Amino acid sequence: MSHFQSGERIHLVDKKGRQYALTLKAGDLYQLSGHKIAHDDLIGKPDGSLATLSGNKTMLALRPTFGDYVLKMPRGAQVLYPKDLALIPMWADVYPGARVFEAGTGSGALTMALLRAVGPRGLVVTYEAREDFSRTAMTNIERYMGSMPNLIPLRRNVNEGIDLPDDGLPFDRLVLDLPEPWQVVPHAAQALRSGGIYLSFVPTVPQVVQTVEALQRAAVFGMIETFETLLRTWSIQGRSVRPDHRMVAHSGFITVARKIESGLWPVGQPVGSVGGDVDTHEEREDHTR
């Protein structure tokens, strides 16, 4: 699908890089600061083409990337930044075909990231306690991804427990974006398969401390680690190279843990560094020389 179609959401980008979202509809007119363009003039144009508004104002017409869409989509709950959305499927090791449990759905940004990672053979079950958030999330997901038969959205309070899918098999991965994920740790211990991965995102230090302590008390989680990400862009103009004055700094803490057999490993012991220290075969050979 290389040309814009009616019903599709696109972004118009001005020369300063500012993006404006609109959903194309035959016969409609888009207006921006006194400049106008008919939707019919955009429908049928290729992605990445120039659009000329009235007054000879030129803008770039693009399909939004996933990150663009997340930042511009309607929201009920606060959405995660793209820098965190990109890392969560990696550190949770969400793979094609994985069975993933998520809570809460929020505005649907993380749900979409998980759906993209599991692919059509995978499964995402997501809990959201608030009906208004769930309704907004489903609209956002369907608008960007269409119908998703491998998504099971349920309006439930995850603090009351996690039900397994109809086949009764546990989840491979469990991802939480909640104010109090430590309340869910006992349920996570029951719902995750052995070797499965727990991941939660919280914005503050007290929250992450309570989360890690709950994982340690559960006695079935090991390889516990917590980190944050900072994103800084750079300005490169010829020989003038410097970091930009603004950056996306702290947004939250990501905590990851593996479910393991109780009693055979120091489950409460953190790994000490993100990803841990991997002793490769080549390094072991070097140690013996």
CSV table of N, CA and C in Angstrom, one decimal, residues 59-214:
chain,number,residue,atom,x,y,z
A,59,MET,N,4.0,21.2,2.4
A,59,MET,CA,4.2,20.3,3.5
A,59,MET,C,4.5,19.0,3.0
A,60,LEU,N,5.1,18.2,3.8
A,60,LEU,CA,5.4,16.8,3.5
A,60,LEU,C,4.3,15.9,4.0
A,61,ALA,N,3.8,15.0,3.2
A,61,ALA,CA,2.8,14.1,3.6
A,61,ALA,C,3.4,12.7,3.8
A,62,LEU,N,3.2,12.2,5.0
A,62,LEU,CA,3.8,10.9,5.4
A,62,LEU,C,2.9,10.0,6.2
A,63,ARG,N,3.0,8.7,6.0
A,63,ARG,CA,2.4,7.8,6.9
A,63,ARG,C,3.2,7.9,8.2
A,64,PRO,N,2.5,8.0,9.4
A,64,PRO,CA,3.2,8.1,10.6
A,64,PRO,C,3.9,6.8,11.0
A,65,THR,N,5.1,6.9,11.5
A,65,THR,CA,5.8,5.7,12.1
A,65,THR,C,5.0,5.3,13.3
A,66,PHE,N,5.3,4.2,13.9
A,66,PHE,CA,4.7,3.8,15.1
A,66,PHE,C,4.9,4.8,16.2
A,67,GLY,N,6.1,5.3,16.3
A,67,GLY,CA,6.4,6.3,17.3
A,67,GLY,C,5.7,7.6,17.1
A,68,ASP,N,5.5,8.0,15.9
A,68,ASP,CA,4.8,9.2,15.5
A,68,ASP,C,3.3,9.0,15.9
A,69,TYR,N,2.8,7.9,15.6
A,69,TYR,CA,1.4,7.6,15.9
A,69,TYR,C,1.1,7.6,17.4
A,70,VAL,N,2.0,7.0,18.2
A,70,VAL,CA,1.8,7.0,19.6
A,70,VAL,C,1.7,8.4,20.2
A,71,LEU,N,2.6,9.2,19.8
A,71,LEU,CA,2.7,10.6,20.4
A,71,LEU,C,1.5,11.5,20.0
A,72,LYS,N,0.9,11.1,18.9
A,72,LYS,CA,-0.2,12.0,18.4
A,72,LYS,C,-1.6,11.4,18.6
A,73,MET,N,-1.7,10.1,19.0
A,73,MET,CA,-3.0,9.4,19.1
A,73,MET,C,-3.8,9.9,20.3
A,74,PRO,N,-5.1,9.8,20.3
A,74,PRO,CA,-5.9,10.2,21.5
A,74,PRO,C,-5.5,9.3,22.6
A,75,ARG,N,-5.6,9.9,23.8
A,75,ARG,CA,-5.1,9.1,25.0
A,75,ARG,C,-6.1,9.4,26.2
A,76,GLY,N,-6.2,8.3,27.0
A,76,GLY,CA,-6.8,8.5,28.3
A,76,GLY,C,-5.7,8.5,29.3
A,77,ALA,N,-5.1,7.3,29.5
A,77,ALA,CA,-3.9,7.2,30.4
A,77,ALA,C,-2.7,7.8,29.7
A,78,GLN,N,-1.7,8.2,30.4
A,78,GLN,CA,-0.4,8.7,29.9
A,78,GLN,C,0.3,7.5,29.1
A,79,VAL,N,0.8,7.8,27.9
A,79,VAL,CA,1.4,6.8,27.2
A,79,VAL,C,2.9,6.8,27.5
A,80,LEU,N,3.5,5.6,27.2
A,80,LEU,CA,5.0,5.5,27.3
A,80,LEU,C,5.7,6.2,26.2
A,81,TYR,N,6.9,6.8,26.4
A,81,TYR,CA,7.6,7.4,25.3
A,81,TYR,C,8.2,6.3,24.4
A,82,PRO,N,8.3,6.6,23.1
A,82,PRO,CA,8.9,5.6,22.2
A,82,PRO,C,10.2,5.0,22.6
A,83,LYS,N,11.0,5.8,23.3
A,83,LYS,CA,12.3,5.2,23.8
A,83,LYS,C,12.1,4.0,24.7
A,84,ASP,N,11.0,4.1,25.5
A,84,ASP,CA,10.7,2.9,26.4
A,84,ASP,C,10.0,1.8,25.7
A,85,LEU,N,9.1,2.2,24.8
A,85,LEU,CA,8.3,1.2,24.0
A,85,LEU,C,9.3,0.4,23.1
A,86,ALA,N,10.4,1.0,22.7
A,86,ALA,CA,11.3,0.2,21.9
A,86,ALA,C,12.1,-0.8,22.7
A,87,LEU,N,12.4,-0.4,23.9
A,87,LEU,CA,13.2,-1.3,24.8
A,87,LEU,C,12.4,-2.4,25.4
A,88,ILE,N,11.2,-2.2,25.8
A,88,ILE,CA,10.4,-3.2,26.5
A,88,ILE,C,10.3,-4.5,25.8
A,89,PRO,N,9.9,-4.6,24.5
A,89,PRO,CA,9.9,-5.9,23.9
A,89,PRO,C,11.3,-6.6,23.8
A,90,MET,N,12.3,-5.8,23.8
A,90,MET,CA,13.7,-6.4,23.7
A,90,MET,C,14.0,-7.0,25.1
A,91,TRP,N,13.9,-6.2,26.2
A,91,TRP,CA,14.3,-6.7,27.5
A,91,TRP,C,13.3,-7.7,28.1
A,92,ALA,N,12.1,-7.7,27.6
A,92,ALA,CA,11.1,-8.8,27.9
A,92,ALA,C,11.3,-10.0,27.0
A,93,ASP,N,12.2,-9.8,26.0
A,93,ASP,CA,12.4,-10.9,25.0
A,93,ASP,C,11.1,-11.4,24.4
A,94,VAL,N,10.3,-10.5,24.0
A,94,VAL,CA,9.0,-10.9,23.3
A,94,VAL,C,9.3,-11.3,21.9
A,95,TYR,N,9.0,-12.5,21.6
A,95,TYR,CA,9.4,-13.1,20.3
A,95,TYR,C,8.2,-13.5,19.5
A,96,PRO,N,8.3,-13.7,18.2
A,96,PRO,CA,7.2,-14.1,17.4
A,96,PRO,C,6.6,-15.4,17.9
A,97,GLY,N,5.3,-15.4,18.1
A,97,GLY,CA,4.6,-16.6,18.6
A,97,GLY,C,4.5,-16.7,20.2
A,98,ALA,N,5.1,-15.7,20.9
A,98,ALA,CA,5.0,-15.7,22.3
A,98,ALA,C,3.6,-15.4,22.8
A,99,ARG,N,3.3,-15.9,24.0
A,99,ARG,CA,2.1,-15.7,24.7
A,99,ARG,C,2.4,-14.7,25.8
A,100,VAL,N,1.8,-13.5,25.7
A,100,VAL,CA,2.1,-12.3,26.6
A,100,VAL,C,0.9,-11.9,27.3
A,101,PHE,N,1.1,-11.6,28.6
A,101,PHE,CA,0.1,-11.0,29.4
A,101,PHE,C,0.5,-9.6,29.7
A,102,GLU,N,-0.5,-8.6,29.6
A,102,GLU,CA,-0.2,-7.2,29.9
A,102,GLU,C,-1.3,-6.6,30.7
A,103,ALA,N,-0.9,-5.7,31.6
A,103,ALA,CA,-1.8,-4.9,32.4
A,103,ALA,C,-1.1,-3.6,32.8
A,104,GLY,N,-1.7,-2.4,32.8
A,104,GLY,CA,-3.0,-2.1,32.2
A,104,GLY,C,-2.8,-1.6,30.8
A,105,THR,N,-3.9,-1.8,30.1
A,105,THR,CA,-3.9,-1.4,28.7
A,105,THR,C,-3.7,0.1,28.4
A,106,GLY,N,-4.2,0.9,29.3
A,106,GLY,CA,-4.0,2.3,29.2
A,106,GLY,C,-4.6,2.9,27.9
A,107,SER,N,-3.7,3.6,27.1
A,107,SER,CA,-4.2,4.1,25.8
A,107,SER,C,-3.8,3.2,24.6
A,108,GLY,N,-3.2,2.0,24.9
A,108,GLY,CA,-2.9,1.0,23.9
A,108,GLY,C,-1.5,1.0,23.3
A,109,ALA,N,-0.7,2.0,23.7
A,109,ALA,CA,0.6,2.1,23.0
A,109,ALA,C,1.5,0.8,23.3
A,110,LEU,N,1.6,0.4,24.5
A,110,LEU,CA,2.4,-0.8,24.9
A,110,LEU,C,1.8,-2.0,24.3
A,111,THR,N,0.4,-2.1,24.3
A,111,THR,CA,-0.3,-3.2,23.7
A,111,THR,C,0.1,-3.4,22.2
A,112,MET,N,0.2,-2.3,21.5
A,112,MET,CA,0.5,-2.4,20.1
A,112,MET,C,2.0,-2.8,19.9
A,113,ALA,N,2.9,-2.3,20.8
A,113,ALA,CA,4.3,-2.7,20.7
A,113,ALA,C,4.4,-4.2,20.9
A,114,LEU,N,3.6,-4.8,21.8
A,114,LEU,CA,3.7,-6.2,22.1
A,114,LEU,C,3.1,-7.0,20.9
A,115,LEU,N,2.0,-6.5,20.4
A,115,LEU,CA,1.4,-7.2,19.2
A,115,LEU,C,2.3,-7.2,18.0
A,116,ARG,N,3.0,-6.1,17.8
A,116,ARG,CA,4.0,-6.1,16.7
A,116,ARG,C,5.1,-7.1,16.9
A,117,ALA,N,5.5,-7.4,18.2
A,117,ALA,CA,6.6,-8.3,18.5
A,117,ALA,C,6.1,-9.7,18.4
A,118,VAL,N,4.9,-10.1,18.9
A,118,VAL,CA,4.5,-11.5,18.9
A,118,VAL,C,4.1,-11.9,17.5
A,119,GLY,N,3.7,-11.0,16.6
A,119,GLY,CA,3.3,-11.4,15.3
A,119,GLY,C,1.9,-12.2,15.3
A,120,PRO,N,1.5,-12.6,14.1
A,120,PRO,CA,0.2,-13.2,14.0
A,120,PRO,C,0.1,-14.6,14.7
A,121,ARG,N,1.2,-15.2,15.0
A,121,ARG,CA,1.1,-16.5,15.7
A,121,ARG,C,1.1,-16.4,17.2
A,122,GLY,N,1.4,-15.2,17.7
A,122,GLY,CA,1.4,-15.0,19.1
A,122,GLY,C,0.1,-14.6,19.7
A,123,LEU,N,0.1,-14.3,21.0
A,123,LEU,CA,-1.1,-14.0,21.7
A,123,LEU,C,-0.8,-12.9,22.7
A,124,VAL,N,-1.7,-11.9,22.8
A,124,VAL,CA,-1.6,-10.8,23.8
A,124,VAL,C,-2.9,-10.8,24.6
A,125,VAL,N,-2.9,-11.0,25.9
A,125,VAL,CA,-4.0,-10.8,26.7
A,125,VAL,C,-3.8,-9.6,27.6
A,126,THR,N,-4.7,-8.6,27.5
A,126,THR,CA,-4.4,-7.4,28.2
A,126,THR,C,-5.6,-7.0,29.1
A,127,TYR,N,-5.3,-6.6,30.4
A,127,TYR,CA,-6.3,-6.2,31.4
A,127,TYR,C,-6.3,-4.7,31.6
A,128,GLU,N,-7.5,-4.1,31.6
A,128,GLU,CA,-7.6,-2.7,32.0
A,128,GLU,C,-8.9,-2.6,32.8
A,129,ALA,N,-8.7,-1.9,34.0
A,129,ALA,CA,-9.8,-1.8,35.0
A,129,ALA,C,-10.8,-0.7,34.6
A,130,ARG,N,-10.3,0.3,33.9
A,130,ARG,CA,-11.2,1.4,33.5
A,130,ARG,C,-11.8,1.3,32.2
A,131,GLU,N,-13.1,1.4,32.1
A,131,GLU,CA,-13.8,1.3,30.8
A,131,GLU,C,-13.4,2.3,29.8
A,132,ASP,N,-13.3,3.6,30.3
A,132,ASP,CA,-12.9,4.7,29.3
A,132,ASP,C,-11.6,4.5,28.7
A,133,PHE,N,-10.6,4.0,29.5
A,133,PHE,CA,-9.2,3.8,29.0
A,133,PHE,C,-9.3,2.6,28.0
A,134,SER,N,-10.0,1.6,28.3
A,134,SER,CA,-10.1,0.4,27.4
A,134,SER,C,-10.7,0.8,26.1
A,135,ARG,N,-11.8,1.6,26.1
A,135,ARG,CA,-12.4,2.1,24.9
A,135,ARG,C,-11.5,2.9,24.0
A,136,THR,N,-10.8,3.8,24.7
A,136,THR,CA,-9.8,4.6,23.9
A,136,THR,C,-8.7,3.7,23.3
A,137,ALA,N,-8.2,2.8,24.1
A,137,ALA,CA,-7.1,1.9,23.6
A,137,ALA,C,-7.6,1.1,22.4
A,138,MET,N,-8.8,0.5,22.5
A,138,MET,CA,-9.2,-0.3,21.4
A,138,MET,C,-9.4,0.5,20.1
A,139,THR,N,-9.9,1.7,20.2
A,139,THR,CA,-10.0,2.6,19.1
A,139,THR,C,-8.6,2.9,18.5
A,140,ASN,N,-7.6,3.2,19.3
A,140,ASN,CA,-6.3,3.5,18.9
A,140,ASN,C,-5.7,2.3,18.2
A,141,ILE,N,-5.8,1.1,18.7
A,141,ILE,CA,-5.3,-0.1,18.2
A,141,ILE,C,-5.9,-0.4,16.8
A,142,GLU,N,-7.2,-0.4,16.7
A,142,GLU,CA,-7.9,-0.7,15.5
A,142,GLU,C,-7.6,0.3,14.4
A,143,ARG,N,-7.4,1.5,14.8
A,143,ARG,CA,-7.1,2.6,13.8
A,143,ARG,C,-5.7,2.4,13.2
A,144,TYR,N,-4.8,1.9,14.0
A,144,TYR,CA,-3.4,1.7,13.5
A,144,TYR,C,-3.1,0.4,13.0
A,145,MET,N,-3.7,-0.7,13.6
A,145,MET,CA,-3.4,-2.1,13.2
A,145,MET,C,-4.5,-2.8,12.6
A,146,GLY,N,-5.7,-2.3,12.6
A,146,GLY,CA,-6.8,-3.0,12.1
A,146,GLY,C,-7.3,-4.1,13.1
A,147,SER,N,-8.1,-5.0,12.6
A,147,SER,CA,-8.6,-6.1,13.5
A,147,SER,C,-7.5,-7.0,13.9
A,148,MET,N,-7.4,-7.3,15.2
A,148,MET,CA,-6.3,-8.2,15.7
A,148,MET,C,-6.9,-9.4,16.4
A,149,PRO,N,-7.1,-10.5,15.7
A,149,PRO,CA,-7.7,-11.7,16.3
A,149,PRO,C,-6.9,-12.3,17.4
A,150,ASN,N,-5.6,-12.0,17.5
A,150,ASN,CA,-4.7,-12.5,18.5
A,150,ASN,C,-4.6,-11.6,19.8
A,151,LEU,N,-5.5,-10.6,19.9
A,151,LEU,CA,-5.6,-9.8,21.0
A,151,LEU,C,-6.8,-10.1,21.8
A,152,ILE,N,-6.7,-10.3,23.1
A,152,ILE,CA,-7.8,-10.6,24.0
A,152,ILE,C,-7.9,-9.4,25.0
A,153,PRO,N,-8.7,-8.4,24.8
A,153,PRO,CA,-8.8,-7.3,25.8
A,153,PRO,C,-9.9,-7.6,26.8
A,154,LEU,N,-9.5,-7.5,28.1
A,154,LEU,CA,-10.5,-7.8,29.1
A,154,LEU,C,-10.5,-6.6,30.1
A,155,ARG,N,-11.7,-6.2,30.5
A,155,ARG,CA,-11.8,-5.1,31.5
A,155,ARG,C,-11.9,-5.8,32.9
A,156,ARG,N,-10.7,-5.9,33.5
A,156,ARG,CA,-10.5,-6.5,34.8
A,156,ARG,C,-9.5,-5.8,35.6
A,157,ASN,N,-9.6,-6.0,36.9
A,157,ASN,CA,-8.6,-5.5,37.8
A,157,ASN,C,-7.5,-6.6,38.1
A,158,VAL,N,-6.3,-6.4,37.6
A,158,VAL,CA,-5.3,-7.4,37.7
A,158,VAL,C,-4.9,-7.7,39.1
A,159,ASN,N,-5.2,-6.8,40.1
A,159,ASN,CA,-4.9,-7.1,41.5
A,159,ASN,C,-5.7,-8.3,42.0
A,160,GLU,N,-6.8,-8.6,41.3
A,160,GLU,CA,-7.7,-9.7,41.8
A,160,GLU,C,-7.3,-11.0,41.2
A,161,GLY,N,-6.3,-11.0,40.4
A,161,GLY,CA,-5.8,-12.3,39.8
A,161,GLY,C,-5.6,-12.3,38.3
A,162,ILE,N,-4.9,-13.3,37.8
A,162,ILE,CA,-4.7,-13.4,36.4
A,162,ILE,C,-5.2,-14.8,35.9
A,163,ASP,N,-6.2,-14.8,35.0
A,163,ASP,CA,-6.7,-16.0,34.4
A,163,ASP,C,-5.9,-16.5,33.3
A,164,LEU,N,-5.6,-17.8,33.2
A,164,LEU,CA,-4.8,-18.3,32.0
A,164,LEU,C,-5.7,-18.4,30.8
A,165,PRO,N,-5.2,-18.4,29.6
A,165,PRO,CA,-6.0,-18.6,28.4
A,165,PRO,C,-6.8,-19.9,28.5
A,166,ASP,N,-7.7,-20.1,27.5
A,166,ASP,CA,-8.6,-21.2,27.5
A,166,ASP,C,-7.8,-22.6,27.5
A,167,ASP,N,-6.6,-22.6,26.9
A,167,ASP,CA,-5.9,-23.9,26.9
A,167,ASP,C,-5.2,-24.2,28.2
A,168,GLY,N,-5.3,-23.3,29.2
A,168,GLY,CA,-4.7,-23.6,30.5
A,168,GLY,C,-3.2,-23.5,30.6
A,169,LEU,N,-2.6,-23.1,29.5
A,169,LEU,CA,-1.1,-23.0,29.6
A,169,LEU,C,-0.7,-21.6,30.1
A,170,PRO,N,0.5,-21.6,30.8
A,170,PRO,CA,0.9,-20.3,31.4
A,170,PRO,C,1.5,-19.4,30.3
A,171,PHE,N,1.7,-18.1,30.7
A,171,PHE,CA,2.2,-17.1,29.8
A,171,PHE,C,3.7,-17.2,29.7
A,172,ASP,N,4.3,-16.8,28.5
A,172,ASP,CA,5.7,-16.8,28.4
A,172,ASP,C,6.3,-15.5,28.9
A,173,ARG,N,5.5,-14.4,28.8
A,173,ARG,CA,6.0,-13.1,29.2
A,173,ARG,C,4.9,-12.4,30.0
A,174,LEU,N,5.2,-11.5,30.9
A,174,LEU,CA,4.3,-10.7,31.7
A,174,LEU,C,4.8,-9.3,31.8
A,175,VAL,N,4.0,-8.4,31.3
A,175,VAL,CA,4.4,-7.0,31.2
A,175,VAL,C,3.4,-6.1,31.9
A,176,LEU,N,3.9,-5.2,32.8
A,176,LEU,CA,3.0,-4.4,33.6
A,176,LEU,C,3.4,-2.9,33.5
A,177,ASP,N,2.4,-2.1,33.2
A,177,ASP,CA,2.5,-0.6,33.3
A,177,ASP,C,1.4,-0.1,34.2
A,178,LEU,N,1.7,-0.2,35.5
A,178,LEU,CA,0.7,0.0,36.5
A,178,LEU,C,1.3,0.8,37.7
A,179,PRO,N,0.5,1.6,38.4
A,179,PRO,CA,1.0,2.3,39.6
A,179,PRO,C,1.6,1.4,40.7
A,180,GLU,N,1.0,0.2,40.9
A,180,GLU,CA,1.5,-0.6,42.0
A,180,GLU,C,1.7,-2.1,41.5
A,181,PRO,N,2.7,-2.3,40.6
A,181,PRO,CA,3.0,-3.6,40.1
A,181,PRO,C,3.4,-4.6,41.2
A,182,TRP,N,3.8,-4.2,42.3
A,182,TRP,CA,4.2,-5.1,43.4
A,182,TRP,C,3.0,-5.9,43.9
A,183,GLN,N,1.8,-5.3,43.7
A,183,GLN,CA,0.6,-6.0,44.1
A,183,GLN,C,0.3,-7.2,43.2
A,184,VAL,N,0.9,-7.2,42.0
A,184,VAL,CA,0.6,-8.3,41.0
A,184,VAL,C,1.6,-9.4,41.1
A,185,VAL,N,2.7,-9.2,41.8
A,185,VAL,CA,3.8,-10.2,41.8
A,185,VAL,C,3.4,-11.6,42.2
A,186,PRO,N,2.5,-11.7,43.2
A,186,PRO,CA,2.1,-13.1,43.6
A,186,PRO,C,1.3,-13.8,42.4
A,187,HIS,N,0.5,-13.0,41.7
A,187,HIS,CA,-0.3,-13.5,40.6
A,187,HIS,C,0.6,-13.8,39.4
A,188,ALA,N,1.6,-13.0,39.2
A,188,ALA,CA,2.6,-13.2,38.2
A,188,ALA,C,3.4,-14.5,38.4
A,189,ALA,N,3.7,-14.8,39.6
A,189,ALA,CA,4.4,-16.0,39.9
A,189,ALA,C,3.6,-17.2,39.5
A,190,GLN,N,2.3,-17.1,39.6
A,190,GLN,CA,1.4,-18.3,39.2
A,190,GLN,C,1.2,-18.3,37.7
A,191,ALA,N,1.1,-17.1,37.1
A,191,ALA,CA,0.7,-17.1,35.6
A,191,ALA,C,1.8,-17.3,34.7
A,192,LEU,N,3.1,-17.1,35.1
A,192,LEU,CA,4.3,-17.2,34.2
A,192,LEU,C,4.8,-18.7,34.2
A,193,ARG,N,5.2,-19.1,33.1
A,193,ARG,CA,5.9,-20.4,33.0
A,193,ARG,C,7.3,-20.3,33.6
A,194,SER,N,7.9,-21.4,33.9
A,194,SER,CA,9.3,-21.5,34.4
A,194,SER,C,10.2,-20.9,33.3
A,195,GLY,N,11.1,-20.0,33.7
A,195,GLY,CA,11.9,-19.4,32.7
A,195,GLY,C,11.3,-18.2,32.1
A,196,GLY,N,10.0,-17.9,32.3
A,196,GLY,CA,9.4,-16.8,31.8
A,196,GLY,C,9.9,-15.5,32.3
A,197,ILE,N,9.6,-14.4,31.7
A,197,ILE,CA,10.1,-13.1,32.0
A,197,ILE,C,9.0,-12.2,32.5
A,198,TYR,N,9.3,-11.5,33.6
A,198,TYR,CA,8.5,-10.5,34.2
A,198,TYR,C,9.1,-9.1,33.9
A,199,LEU,N,8.3,-8.1,33.5
A,199,LEU,CA,8.8,-6.8,33.3
A,199,LEU,C,7.7,-5.8,33.7
A,200,SER,N,8.2,-4.8,34.4
A,200,SER,CA,7.3,-3.7,34.8
A,200,SER,C,7.9,-2.4,34.6
A,201,PHE,N,7.1,-1.3,34.4
A,201,PHE,CA,7.5,0.0,34.2
A,201,PHE,C,6.8,0.9,35.3
A,202,VAL,N,7.6,1.7,36.0
A,202,VAL,CA,7.1,2.6,37.0
A,202,VAL,C,7.9,3.9,36.9
A,203,PRO,N,7.4,5.1,37.2
A,203,PRO,CA,8.1,6.3,37.1
A,203,PRO,C,9.0,6.7,38.2
A,204,THR,N,8.7,6.2,39.5
A,204,THR,CA,9.4,6.8,40.6
A,204,THR,C,10.2,5.8,41.4
A,205,VAL,N,11.1,6.3,42.2
A,205,VAL,CA,12.0,5.5,43.0
A,205,VAL,C,11.3,4.6,44.0
A,206,PRO,N,10.3,5.2,44.8
A,206,PRO,CA,9.6,4.4,45.8
A,206,PRO,C,8.9,3.3,45.2
A,207,GLN,N,8.3,3.5,44.0
A,207,GLN,CA,7.6,2.4,43.3
A,207,GLN,C,8.5,1.3,42.9
A,208,VAL,N,9.7,1.6,42.4
A,208,VAL,CA,10.6,0.6,41.9
A,208,VAL,C,11.2,-0.2,43.1
A,209,VAL,N,11.4,0.5,44.2
A,209,VAL,CA,11.9,-0.2,45.4
A,209,VAL,C,10.9,-1.2,45.9
A,210,GLN,N,9.6,-0.9,45.9
A,210,GLN,CA,8.6,-1.8,46.4
A,210,GLN,C,8.4,-3.0,45.4
A,211,THR,N,8.6,-2.7,44.1
A,211,THR,CA,8.5,-3.7,43.1
A,211,THR,C,9.6,-4.7,43.3
A,212,VAL,N,10.8,-4.3,43.4
A,212,VAL,CA,12.0,-5.2,43.5
A,212,VAL,C,11.9,-6.0,44.8
A,213,GLU,N,11.5,-5.4,45.9
A,213,GLU,CA,11.3,-6.1,47.2
A,213,GLU,C,10.3,-7.2,47.1
A,214,ALA,N,9.2,-6.9,46.3
A,214,ALA,CA,8.1,-7.9,46.2
A,214,ALA,C,8.6,-9.1,45.4
